[in-house]
XYZ file of N, CA, C and O in Angstrom:
812
model
N 0.780 -1.309 0.091
C -0.069 0.004 -0.005
C 0.753 1.431 0.150
O 2.006 1.210 -0.300
N -0.043 2.272 0.042
C 0.757 3.777 -0.011
C 1.696 3.900 1.316
O 2.585 4.871 1.171
N 1.304 3.068 2.588
C 2.108 3.037 3.562
C 3.855 2.399 3.656
O 4.312 2.351 4.499
N 3.617 1.892 2.453
C 4.986 1.045 2.331
C 6.045 1.897 2.152
O 6.255 2.579 1.177
N 7.125 1.773 2.797
C 8.297 2.758 2.699
C 8.970 2.319 1.555
O 9.131 1.135 1.183
N 9.536 3.262 0.700
C 10.473 3.118 -0.406
C 12.126 2.710 0.144
O 12.332 2.982 1.305
N 12.236 1.765 -0.765
C 13.969 1.260 -0.165
C 14.785 2.419 -0.738
O 14.474 3.518 -1.373
N 16.117 2.468 -0.314
C 16.943 3.211 -0.772
C 17.550 3.236 -2.288
O 16.903 2.597 -2.811
N 18.317 3.934 -2.530
C 18.776 4.220 -3.906
C 20.173 3.788 -4.050
O 20.754 2.903 -3.244
N 20.739 4.038 -5.183
C 22.048 3.509 -5.590
C 22.888 4.591 -5.950
O 22.666 5.906 -6.183
N 24.430 4.673 -5.756
C 25.514 5.211 -6.489
C 26.156 4.321 -7.358
O 26.449 3.412 -7.175
N 26.288 4.876 -8.638
C 26.756 4.061 -9.903
C 28.214 4.875 -10.513
O 28.065 5.812 -10.693
N 29.107 4.005 -10.768
C 30.001 4.560 -11.619
C 30.254 3.647 -12.739
O 30.557 2.205 -12.682
N 30.209 4.221 -13.973
C 30.349 3.516 -15.237
C 31.476 3.999 -15.799
O 31.476 5.263 -15.824
N 32.397 2.986 -16.202
C 33.832 3.586 -16.850
C 34.070 2.654 -18.049
O 33.711 1.694 -18.259
N 34.594 3.537 -19.042
C 35.339 2.695 -20.139
C 36.564 3.207 -19.849
O 37.186 3.967 -19.348
N 37.709 1.905 -19.940
C 39.026 2.223 -19.832
C 39.858 1.268 -20.634
O 39.473 0.409 -21.176
N 41.276 1.847 -20.595
C 42.241 1.060 -21.547
C 42.514 -0.339 -20.931
O 42.972 -0.301 -19.773
N 42.367 -1.432 -21.647
C 42.963 -2.796 -21.276
C 43.033 -3.776 -22.480
O 42.370 -3.552 -23.244
N 43.942 -4.376 -22.458
C 44.373 -5.024 -23.309
C 43.544 -6.516 -23.122
O 42.978 -6.677 -22.130
N 43.552 -7.460 -24.174
C 42.418 -8.575 -24.087
C 43.005 -9.638 -23.060
O 42.323 -10.032 -22.298
N 44.429 -9.686 -22.932
C 45.208 -10.209 -21.966
C 44.912 -9.870 -20.576
O 44.369 -10.697 -19.671
N 44.658 -8.618 -20.461
C 44.551 -7.968 -18.980
C 43.229 -8.236 -18.694
O 42.921 -8.788 -17.471
N 42.314 -8.025 -19.725
C 40.674 -8.150 -19.234
C 40.534 -9.892 -18.891
O 39.598 -10.069 -17.793
N 41.485 -10.691 -19.733
C 41.130 -12.118 -19.284
C 41.486 -12.586 -17.809
O 41.126 -13.593 -17.197
N 42.480 -11.717 -17.062
C 42.655 -11.977 -15.903
C 42.079 -11.687 -14.682
O 41.830 -11.993 -13.755
N 40.702 -10.816 -15.526
C 39.896 -10.199 -14.295
C 38.321 -11.120 -14.215
O 38.271 -11.989 -15.123
N 37.899 -11.231 -13.228
C 36.733 -11.787 -13.000
C 35.268 -11.061 -13.533
O 35.587 -9.643 -13.655
N 34.350 -11.479 -13.974
C 33.280 -10.799 -14.331
C 32.378 -10.049 -13.132
O 31.930 -8.790 -13.514
N 32.447 -10.367 -12.048
C 31.796 -9.965 -10.970
C 32.434 -9.994 -9.695
O 33.414 -11.067 -9.260
N 32.610 -8.947 -8.927
C 32.944 -9.002 -7.388
C 32.079 -8.416 -6.496
O 31.263 -7.703 -7.108
N 31.908 -8.772 -5.221
C 31.065 -8.219 -4.313
C 32.390 -7.725 -3.276
O 33.402 -8.491 -2.879
N 32.266 -6.679 -2.555
C 33.042 -5.972 -1.472
C 32.262 -5.606 -0.504
O 31.087 -5.135 -0.601
N 32.805 -6.326 0.807
C 31.974 -5.979 2.088
C 33.442 -5.360 2.868
O 33.943 -6.234 3.255
N 33.189 -4.104 3.372
C 34.191 -3.605 4.102
C 34.339 -4.301 5.538
O 35.173 -4.713 6.151
N 33.059 -4.386 6.252
C 32.991 -4.489 7.453
C 31.537 -5.710 7.446
O 30.262 -4.914 7.633
N 31.722 -6.927 7.680
C 30.484 -7.757 7.897
C 29.331 -7.576 9.089
O 28.361 -7.497 9.124
N 30.370 -7.236 10.120
C 29.490 -6.416 11.342
C 28.609 -5.274 11.155
O 27.666 -5.247 11.863
N 28.940 -4.564 10.308
C 28.063 -3.184 10.117
C 26.715 -3.866 9.048
O 25.962 -2.982 8.996
N 26.801 -4.803 8.474
C 25.798 -5.421 7.582
C 25.902 -4.711 6.019
O 26.566 -3.702 5.759
N 25.411 -5.298 5.176
C 25.587 -5.020 3.861
C 24.560 -3.725 3.517
O 24.800 -3.347 2.244
N 23.830 -3.505 4.339
C 22.939 -2.195 3.939
C 23.352 -1.081 4.595
O 22.944 0.275 4.639
N 24.832 -1.195 5.262
C 25.277 0.060 5.766
C 25.800 1.211 4.717
O 26.463 0.664 3.775
N 25.700 2.424 5.107
C 26.389 3.277 4.284
C 27.956 3.070 3.814
O 28.633 2.746 4.978
N 28.255 3.247 2.795
C 29.846 3.189 2.467
C 30.457 1.997 2.836
O 31.448 1.723 3.573
N 29.863 0.540 2.772
C 30.349 -0.625 3.155
C 30.312 -1.538 2.369
O 31.120 -2.508 2.473
N 29.431 -1.647 1.241
C 29.328 -2.704 0.269
C 29.267 -2.073 -0.968
O 28.577 -0.920 -1.316
N 29.928 -2.815 -1.944
C 29.922 -2.543 -3.357
C 29.919 -3.442 -4.528
O 30.539 -4.542 -3.827
N 29.230 -3.419 -5.309
C 29.107 -4.626 -6.348
C 29.841 -3.934 -7.571
O 29.580 -3.027 -8.129
N 30.745 -5.086 -8.135
C 31.443 -4.709 -9.236
C 30.992 -5.676 -10.552
O 31.006 -6.874 -10.394
N 30.833 -5.325 -11.546
C 30.657 -6.061 -12.821
C 31.424 -5.596 -14.051
O 31.407 -4.184 -14.255
N 32.112 -6.460 -14.573
C 33.225 -6.064 -15.642
C 32.657 -6.921 -17.061
O 33.189 -7.931 -17.205
N 31.570 -6.536 -17.654
C 30.913 -7.419 -18.809
C 31.793 -7.744 -19.882
O 31.746 -8.577 -20.561
N 33.058 -6.924 -19.855
C 33.963 -7.004 -21.090
C 34.680 -8.456 -20.829
O 35.340 -8.973 -21.849
N 34.703 -8.943 -19.754
C 35.269 -10.037 -19.517
C 34.587 -11.216 -20.406
O 35.095 -12.406 -21.033
N 33.320 -11.186 -20.651
C 32.698 -11.911 -21.449
C 32.382 -11.787 -22.553
O 32.051 -12.457 -23.533
N 32.388 -10.368 -23.124
C 31.854 -9.934 -24.484
C 33.146 -8.691 -24.821
O 32.441 -7.743 -24.292
N 34.018 -8.926 -25.575
C 35.017 -7.718 -25.855
C 34.408 -6.961 -26.910
O 34.707 -5.726 -26.903
N 33.332 -7.016 -27.347
C 32.739 -6.213 -28.281
C 31.983 -5.036 -27.662
O 31.149 -4.022 -28.264
N 31.840 -5.098 -26.206
C 30.991 -3.894 -25.740
C 32.000 -2.642 -25.710
O 31.362 -1.615 -25.294
N 33.237 -2.649 -25.825
C 33.981 -1.562 -25.941
C 35.072 -1.796 -27.307
O 35.128 -2.875 -27.699
N 35.611 -0.489 -27.699
C 36.321 -0.704 -28.839
C 37.724 -1.510 -28.373
O 38.120 -1.665 -27.329
N 38.476 -1.853 -29.642
C 39.590 -2.692 -29.156
C 40.520 -1.972 -28.258
O 40.829 -0.831 -28.421
N 41.400 -2.619 -27.407
C 41.917 -2.068 -26.332
C 41.418 -1.391 -25.210
O 41.950 -0.797 -24.471
N 40.062 -1.776 -25.068
C 39.134 -1.129 -23.903
C 38.083 -1.948 -23.393
O 38.089 -3.004 -24.357
N 38.019 -1.723 -22.282
C 36.660 -2.714 -21.579
C 35.809 -1.820 -20.847
O 36.050 -0.141 -20.624
N 34.685 -2.012 -20.444
C 33.645 -1.225 -19.450
C 33.480 -2.123 -18.207
O 33.590 -3.056 -18.323
N 33.220 -1.424 -17.438
C 32.712 -1.765 -15.980
C 31.659 -1.041 -15.121
O 31.480 0.411 -15.856
N 30.871 -1.651 -14.305
C 29.968 -0.803 -13.637
C 30.171 -1.334 -12.166
O 30.180 -2.418 -11.850
N 30.513 -0.069 -11.293
C 30.462 -0.383 -9.938
C 29.246 0.261 -9.046
O 29.247 1.099 -9.693
N 28.733 -0.184 -8.161
C 27.757 0.258 -7.510
C 27.485 0.153 -5.743
O 28.003 -1.029 -5.781
N 26.667 0.765 -5.308
C 26.241 0.234 -4.016
C 25.136 -0.041 -3.929
O 24.045 0.353 -4.946
N 24.650 -1.470 -3.514
C 23.615 -2.168 -3.442
C 22.402 -1.618 -2.723
O 22.164 -2.121 -1.610
N 21.782 -0.496 -3.310
C 20.476 0.168 -2.396
C 20.866 0.441 -1.232
O 20.258 0.422 -0.449
N 21.972 1.249 -0.931
C 22.422 1.817 0.304
C 22.643 3.296 0.414
O 22.986 3.984 1.385
N 22.108 4.144 -0.946
C 22.148 5.371 -0.825
C 20.907 6.245 -0.440
O 20.095 5.782 -0.887
N 21.277 7.042 0.310
C 20.105 7.771 0.812
C 19.671 9.115 0.121
O 20.491 9.977 -0.197
N 18.468 8.896 -0.367
C 17.766 10.031 -1.124
C 17.909 11.328 -0.423
O 18.050 12.554 -1.176
N 17.916 11.375 0.719
C 17.785 12.641 1.343
C 19.356 13.600 1.204
O 18.888 14.810 1.372
N 20.170 12.889 0.814
C 21.544 13.538 0.556
C 21.365 14.159 -0.488
O 22.330 15.532 -0.894
N 20.713 14.077 -1.525
C 20.467 14.545 -2.708
C 19.232 15.417 -3.315
O 19.143 16.093 -4.101
N 18.004 15.223 -2.639
C 16.675 15.804 -2.762
C 16.620 17.088 -3.065
O 15.858 17.732 -3.899
N 17.480 18.216 -2.605
C 17.512 19.503 -2.450
C 18.297 20.139 -3.412
O 18.616 21.219 -3.745
N 18.846 19.142 -4.246
C 20.098 19.559 -5.291
C 19.594 19.850 -6.449
O 18.652 19.026 -7.411
N 19.932 20.857 -7.387
C 19.810 21.287 -8.794
C 20.770 20.239 -9.466
O 22.075 20.560 -9.473
N 20.375 19.348 -10.526
C 21.262 18.460 -11.355
C 22.519 19.197 -12.269
O 23.400 18.748 -12.559
N 21.984 20.424 -12.321
C 23.251 21.333 -13.112
C 23.925 22.182 -12.144
O 24.590 22.869 -12.920
N 23.703 21.969 -10.911
C 24.604 22.724 -9.932
C 26.027 22.240 -9.850
O 26.294 20.993 -10.122
N 26.802 23.138 -9.200
C 28.262 22.792 -8.988
C 28.162 22.182 -7.724
O 28.864 21.158 -7.470
N 27.292 22.218 -6.902
C 27.224 21.431 -5.539
C 26.626 19.945 -5.608
O 27.480 18.974 -5.314
N 25.763 19.733 -6.847
C 25.420 18.252 -7.315
C 26.923 17.782 -7.803
O 27.068 16.489 -7.433
N 27.526 18.403 -8.551
C 28.845 17.641 -9.449
C 29.684 17.527 -8.219
O 30.137 16.254 -8.159
N 29.849 18.393 -7.011
C 30.881 18.075 -5.790
C 30.416 17.011 -5.304
O 31.225 16.040 -4.920
N 29.055 16.870 -4.908
C 28.251 15.460 -3.939
C 28.763 14.507 -4.859
O 29.175 13.524 -4.313
N 28.497 14.261 -6.232
C 28.945 13.071 -7.037
C 30.308 12.561 -6.904
O 30.603 11.320 -6.716
N 31.254 13.738 -7.020
C 32.623 13.256 -6.805
C 32.893 12.556 -5.213
O 33.359 11.509 -5.429
N 32.428 13.378 -4.366
C 32.685 13.069 -3.094
C 31.942 11.735 -2.742
O 32.778 10.616 -2.204
N 30.909 11.316 -3.170
C 30.038 10.243 -2.638
C 30.761 9.009 -3.565
O 30.473 7.587 -3.046
N 31.227 9.161 -4.555
C 31.865 8.200 -5.528
C 33.247 7.794 -5.149
O 33.703 6.707 -5.485
N 33.868 8.347 -4.209
C 35.288 8.116 -3.842
C 35.305 6.536 -3.168
O 36.295 5.842 -3.390
N 34.223 6.247 -2.461
C 34.053 4.803 -1.718
C 34.299 3.836 -3.146
O 34.942 2.785 -2.825
N 33.406 4.275 -4.062
C 33.715 3.342 -5.471
C 34.956 3.263 -5.861
O 35.346 1.842 -6.037
N 35.726 4.129 -6.079
C 37.227 4.449 -6.475
C 37.856 3.610 -5.469
O 38.685 2.722 -6.018
N 37.577 3.768 -4.261
C 38.701 2.903 -3.308
C 38.241 1.545 -3.419
O 39.257 0.830 -3.365
N 37.053 0.796 -3.598
C 37.038 -0.354 -3.902
C 37.668 -0.769 -5.234
O 38.289 -1.882 -5.295
N 37.377 -0.083 -6.261
C 37.609 -0.338 -7.759
C 39.399 -0.398 -7.623
O 39.813 -1.443 -8.334
N 39.869 0.102 -6.921
C 41.622 0.225 -6.966
C 41.908 -1.085 -6.530
O 42.892 -1.799 -6.728
N 41.214 -1.771 -5.482
C 41.704 -3.054 -5.118
C 41.612 -3.951 -6.105
O 42.393 -5.077 -6.046
N 40.805 -3.807 -7.139
C 40.689 -4.922 -8.198
C 41.869 -4.492 -9.456
O 42.306 -5.240 -9.976
N 41.940 -3.290 -9.673
C 42.513 -2.752 -10.996
C 43.330 -1.474 -10.410
O 42.903 -0.485 -10.106
N 44.525 -1.916 -9.851
C 45.110 -0.689 -9.073
C 45.481 0.618 -9.614
O 45.350 1.535 -8.983
N 45.603 0.813 -11.117
C 45.846 1.765 -11.753
C 44.873 2.268 -12.633
O 44.922 3.018 -13.735
N 43.587 1.836 -12.221
C 42.235 2.372 -12.970
C 42.109 3.756 -13.405
O 41.684 4.158 -14.353
N 42.488 4.501 -12.260
C 42.398 6.129 -12.651
C 43.131 6.637 -13.989
O 42.523 7.189 -14.674
N 44.400 5.629 -13.996
C 45.216 6.243 -15.053
C 44.309 5.648 -16.454
O 44.942 6.070 -17.483
N 43.973 4.612 -16.384
C 43.375 3.879 -17.597
C 41.908 4.306 -17.874
O 41.549 4.192 -19.221
N 41.268 5.298 -17.419
C 39.977 5.669 -17.659
C 39.931 6.636 -18.731
O 40.806 7.534 -18.967
N 38.948 6.411 -19.897
C 38.915 7.449 -20.959
C 37.367 7.704 -20.873
O 37.500 8.952 -21.378
N 36.576 7.376 -20.166
C 35.245 8.002 -19.896
C 34.645 7.400 -18.478
O 34.739 6.261 -18.067
N 34.088 8.322 -17.822
C 33.334 8.233 -16.675
C 31.971 8.790 -16.519
O 31.642 9.872 -17.074
N 30.994 8.071 -15.952
C 29.529 8.451 -15.884
C 29.094 8.186 -14.090
O 29.416 6.977 -14.059
N 28.832 8.936 -13.581
C 28.462 8.779 -12.237
C 26.786 8.917 -12.131
O 26.136 10.051 -12.686
N 26.075 7.856 -11.762
C 24.704 7.946 -11.410
C 24.316 7.909 -9.950
O 25.006 7.229 -9.071
N 23.522 8.814 -9.682
C 22.903 9.245 -8.203
C 21.536 8.818 -8.196
O 20.795 8.469 -8.972
N 21.066 8.786 -6.901
C 19.468 8.602 -6.822
C 18.608 9.695 -7.568
O 17.464 9.202 -8.166
N 19.218 10.926 -7.977
C 18.472 11.632 -8.926
C 18.319 11.250 -10.467
O 17.477 11.209 -11.029
N 19.358 10.525 -10.799
C 19.502 9.799 -12.109
C 18.360 8.583 -12.059
O 17.616 8.683 -12.998
N 18.324 7.848 -10.856
C 17.303 7.107 -10.845
C 15.724 7.513 -10.829
O 14.976 7.303 -11.741
N 15.710 8.693 -10.022
C 14.529 9.364 -10.204
C 14.163 9.858 -11.612
O 12.700 9.629 -12.259
N 15.103 10.371 -12.350
C 14.908 11.192 -13.585
C 14.385 9.968 -14.917
O 13.782 10.054 -15.565
N 15.545 9.066 -14.898
C 15.461 8.109 -16.168
C 14.692 6.954 -15.816
O 14.409 6.448 -16.775
N 14.782 6.423 -14.689
C 13.740 5.377 -14.662
C 12.209 5.642 -13.637
O 11.793 4.795 -13.604
N 12.209 6.763 -13.607
C 10.966 7.287 -12.873
C 10.630 6.590 -11.589
O 9.553 6.118 -11.506
N 11.537 6.425 -10.747
C 11.434 5.791 -9.534
C 11.213 6.874 -8.616
O 12.162 7.698 -8.391
N 10.244 6.726 -7.547
C 10.019 7.562 -6.483
C 11.208 7.614 -5.464
O 11.446 6.856 -5.254
N 11.513 8.870 -5.413
C 12.970 9.081 -4.509
C 14.149 8.265 -5.157
O 14.878 7.954 -4.269
N 14.085 7.974 -6.021
C 15.243 7.315 -6.779
C 15.017 5.860 -6.188
O 16.180 5.288 -6.386
N 14.188 5.413 -5.733
C 14.480 3.958 -4.992
C 14.546 2.905 -5.979
O 14.061 2.767 -6.869
N 15.042 1.842 -5.181
C 15.346 0.454 -5.736
C 13.891 0.035 -5.916
O 13.727 -0.788 -6.591
N 13.022 0.065 -4.871
C 11.755 -0.233 -4.966
C 11.230 -0.427 -3.401
O 12.074 0.336 -2.768
N 10.146 -1.021 -3.123
C 9.760 -1.061 -1.832
C 10.195 -1.954 -0.853
O 10.729 -2.636 -0.940
N 10.577 -1.191 0.391
C 11.343 -1.899 1.413
C 10.307 -2.693 2.401
O 10.018 -2.342 3.362
N 10.175 -3.939 1.809
C 9.286 -4.869 2.358
C 10.404 -5.875 3.011
O 11.111 -6.459 2.145
N 10.429 -5.930 4.360
C 11.047 -6.735 4.967
C 10.549 -8.297 5.281
O 9.496 -8.344 5.464
N 11.565 -9.127 4.976
C 11.122 -10.380 5.164
C 10.812 -10.656 6.391
O 11.466 -10.247 7.278
N 9.611 -11.658 6.674
C 9.372 -11.748 8.169
C 8.388 -10.830 8.654
O 7.545 -10.848 9.750
N 8.028 -9.661 7.940
C 7.443 -8.484 8.679
C 6.090 -8.072 7.652
O 5.230 -7.701 7.895
N 6.343 -8.518 6.462
C 5.352 -8.032 5.278
C 5.805 -9.012 4.269
O 6.709 -9.568 4.400
N 4.781 -8.826 3.114
C 5.167 -9.701 1.829
C 4.633 -8.957 0.806
O 3.667 -8.194 0.941
N 5.039 -9.142 -0.390
C 4.573 -8.577 -1.639
C 3.396 -9.150 -1.903
O 3.069 -10.376 -1.839
N 2.433 -8.234 -2.248
C 1.202 -8.848 -2.639
C 1.067 -9.541 -4.113
O 1.964 -9.503 -4.928
N -0.135 -10.723 -4.040
C -0.120 -11.160 -5.467
C -0.995 -10.406 -6.562
O -1.222 -9.400 -6.294
N -1.196 -11.192 -7.541
C -1.603 -10.218 -8.600
C -3.129 -9.317 -8.379
O -3.587 -8.462 -8.990
N -3.885 -10.357 -7.774
C -5.179 -9.887 -7.495
C -5.608 -8.541 -6.780
O -4.622 -8.097 -5.844
N -6.605 -7.953 -6.988
C -6.954 -6.604 -6.329
C -8.427 -6.687 -6.068
O -9.147 -7.529 -6.613
N -9.108 -5.767 -5.119
C -10.250 -5.668 -4.974
C -11.114 -5.524 -6.184
O -12.477 -5.633 -6.000
N -10.707 -4.757 -7.236
C -11.230 -4.405 -8.283
C -11.486 -5.583 -9.187
O -10.381 -6.099 -9.618
N -12.733 -6.026 -9.752
C -12.834 -7.076 -10.475
C -11.962 -6.914 -11.920
O -12.291 -5.834 -12.239
N -11.443 -7.916 -12.270
C -10.678 -8.147 -13.561
C -9.379 -6.975 -13.468
O -8.733 -7.118 -14.387
N -8.754 -6.407 -12.271
C -7.938 -5.550 -12.452
C -6.826 -6.454 -11.687
O -6.864 -6.682 -10.504
N -5.597 -6.748 -12.554
C -4.440 -7.500 -11.810
C -3.282 -6.564 -12.154
O -3.226 -5.458 -12.683
N -2.513 -6.868 -10.775
C -1.108 -6.063 -11.059
C 0.124 -6.887 -11.278
O -0.004 -7.934 -10.975
N 1.101 -6.375 -11.674
C 2.369 -6.748 -11.455
C 3.518 -5.665 -11.423
O 3.173 -4.755 -11.770
N 4.655 -6.415 -11.468
C 5.623 -5.388 -11.381
C 6.656 -5.430 -10.035
O 6.174 -6.691 -9.383
N 7.538 -4.887 -9.892
C 8.666 -4.993 -8.560
C 7.848 -4.462 -7.049
O 8.463 -4.689 -6.398
N 6.301 -4.119 -7.186
C 5.819 -3.851 -5.821
C 5.072 -5.277 -5.743
O 4.095 -5.108 -4.753
N 5.044 -6.294 -6.437
C 4.186 -7.263 -6.486
C 5.107 -8.578 -6.264
O 6.260 -8.552 -6.516
N 4.417 -9.836 -5.826
C 5.117 -10.868 -5.517
C 5.566 -11.728 -7.102
O 4.945 -11.357 -7.825
N 6.946 -11.841 -6.922
C 7.602 -12.071 -5.953
C 8.704 -11.004 -5.790
O 9.549 -11.387 -4.564
N 8.774 -9.637 -6.211
C 9.431 -8.710 -5.801
C 10.386 -7.914 -6.680
O 10.105 -7.810 -7.868
N 11.582 -7.481 -6.231
C 12.260 -6.530 -7.191
C 13.172 -7.143 -7.734
O 13.747 -8.181 -7.412
N 13.531 -6.690 -9.094
C 14.593 -7.334 -9.952
C 13.755 -7.679 -11.175
O 12.782 -8.200 -11.259
N 14.860 -7.830 -12.300
C 13.937 -8.162 -13.477
C 13.484 -9.627 -13.722
O 12.572 -9.862 -14.071
N 14.216 -10.621 -13.004
C 13.624 -11.813 -12.896
C 12.479 -11.955 -12.103
O 11.412 -12.503 -12.759
N 12.146 -11.161 -11.025
C 11.050 -11.254 -10.297
C 9.892 -10.695 -10.859
O 8.956 -10.870 -10.697
N 10.336 -9.556 -11.487
C 9.384 -8.740 -12.237
C 8.634 -9.383 -13.266
O 7.408 -9.563 -13.634
N 9.453 -10.170 -14.144
C 8.959 -11.010 -15.203
C 8.215 -12.176 -14.543
O 6.952 -12.534 -15.108
N 8.482 -12.751 -13.411
C 7.857 -13.818 -12.600
C 6.355 -13.091 -12.254
O 5.398 -13.694 -12.191
N 6.216 -11.796 -12.062
C 5.199 -11.272 -11.495
C 4.189 -11.045 -12.570
O 2.860 -11.312 -12.662
N 4.960 -10.754 -13.955
C 3.838 -11.006 -15.156
C 3.249 -11.936 -15.337
O 2.180 -12.272 -15.764
N 4.160 -13.217 -15.236
C 3.638 -14.472 -15.512
C 2.672 -14.551 -14.555
O 1.430 -15.434 -15.253
N 2.608 -14.407 -13.471
C 1.618 -14.659 -12.332
C 0.376 -14.129 -12.824
O -0.798 -14.582 -12.475
N 0.580 -12.786 -13.009
C -0.852 -11.965 -13.413
C -1.384 -12.684 -14.628
O -2.612 -12.839 -14.688
N -0.569 -13.044 -15.681
C -1.118 -13.526 -16.942
C -1.695 -14.836 -16.695
O -2.819 -15.092 -17.210
N -1.120 -15.645 -15.722
C -1.800 -16.717 -15.471
C -3.047 -16.799 -14.587
O -4.045 -17.721 -14.396
N -3.284 -15.702 -14.025
C -4.443 -15.440 -13.024
C -5.654 -14.978 -13.858
O -6.780 -14.893 -13.264
N -5.243 -14.686 -15.215
C -6.621 -14.432 -16.156
C -7.424 -15.424 -16.075
O -8.724 -15.395 -15.908
N -7.162 -16.774 -16.326
C -7.950 -17.748 -16.296
C -7.034 -18.929 -16.537
O -5.858 -18.959 -17.158
N -7.382 -20.293 -16.099
C -6.673 -21.499 -16.363
C -6.468 -21.762 -17.942
O -5.600 -22.417 -18.326
N -7.413 -21.335 -18.564
C -7.661 -21.423 -19.911
C -6.564 -20.638 -20.830
O -6.192 -21.015 -21.995
N -5.909 -19.622 -20.076
C -5.022 -18.819 -20.926
C -3.539 -19.541 -20.962
O -2.609 -18.952 -21.534
N -3.390 -20.541 -19.784
C -2.139 -20.750 -19.843
C -1.335 -21.775 -20.854
O -0.294 -21.416 -21.357
N -2.068 -22.407 -21.570
C -1.628 -23.208 -22.756
C -1.432 -22.132 -23.948
O -0.206 -22.311 -24.432
N -2.193 -21.536 -24.351
C -1.669 -20.557 -25.108
C -0.493 -19.397 -24.879
O 0.275 -19.191 -25.474
N -0.555 -19.106 -23.658
C 0.711 -18.407 -23.136
C 1.804 -19.217 -23.584
O 3.084 -18.823 -24.003
N 2.034 -20.459 -22.759
C 3.257 -21.697 -23.126
C 3.560 -21.638 -24.467
O 4.725 -21.695 -24.959
N 2.272 -21.726 -25.157
C 2.715 -21.708 -26.816
C 3.304 -20.635 -27.310
O 4.207 -20.778 -28.101
N 2.943 -19.316 -26.822
C 3.342 -18.163 -27.392
C 5.093 -17.815 -26.748
O 5.659 -17.640 -27.513
N 5.219 -18.572 -25.659
C 6.664 -18.573 -25.219
C 7.533 -19.203 -26.015
O 8.641 -18.986 -26.150
N 6.937 -20.570 -26.554
C 7.977 -21.313 -27.315
C 8.196 -20.642 -28.432
O 9.509 -20.738 -28.992
N 7.572 -19.427 -29.198
C 8.134 -18.732 -30.209
C 9.205 -17.816 -30.028
O 9.860 -17.413 -30.719
N 9.530 -17.571 -28.633
C 10.362 -16.755 -28.319
C 11.850 -17.254 -28.257
O 12.591 -16.562 -27.854
N 11.764 -18.541 -28.401
C 12.947 -19.167 -28.185
C 14.102 -19.336 -29.069
O 13.462 -19.120 -30.620
């Protein structure tokens, strides 16, 4: 419902950087960093996730280059950003300040990354709010396991079904796809076979 609190947002660092095929081959595609497990993975500036898709697909960047994405996993508080104008010097300064944690983590994997960078983009909670149309830049509803649960597709309004990241099974692309399937299957039992037949055509 409307009283469900929004989850926190993200801070993203997207980089294009110089790297040979051999150098990229020595990297992993994914890394997870937790500075202090005792603080928890949801603590501010404690956890970062790093993805280097060029490890699996060299065509994502020009020859001699690679791309990566490092981000905080829904731990960035919107209140730090909500008063800022995206075009202001203050906003630019806060992006640089808040991204230092990501750089600190990244240097553990690629020590000379700053010298290799050819392009960088920093995404903030305001980026999420603007481009993803997310309320307060949120990752999604902050529904805690054991305290509440995501609702199923049905609603009190006859023939109105819901799906998306505020419905069961929850947040993330696979979960949202699953909620769409649940909604589709909720239309009628007769709809399941035609849906499965349609899905076969997408293979």
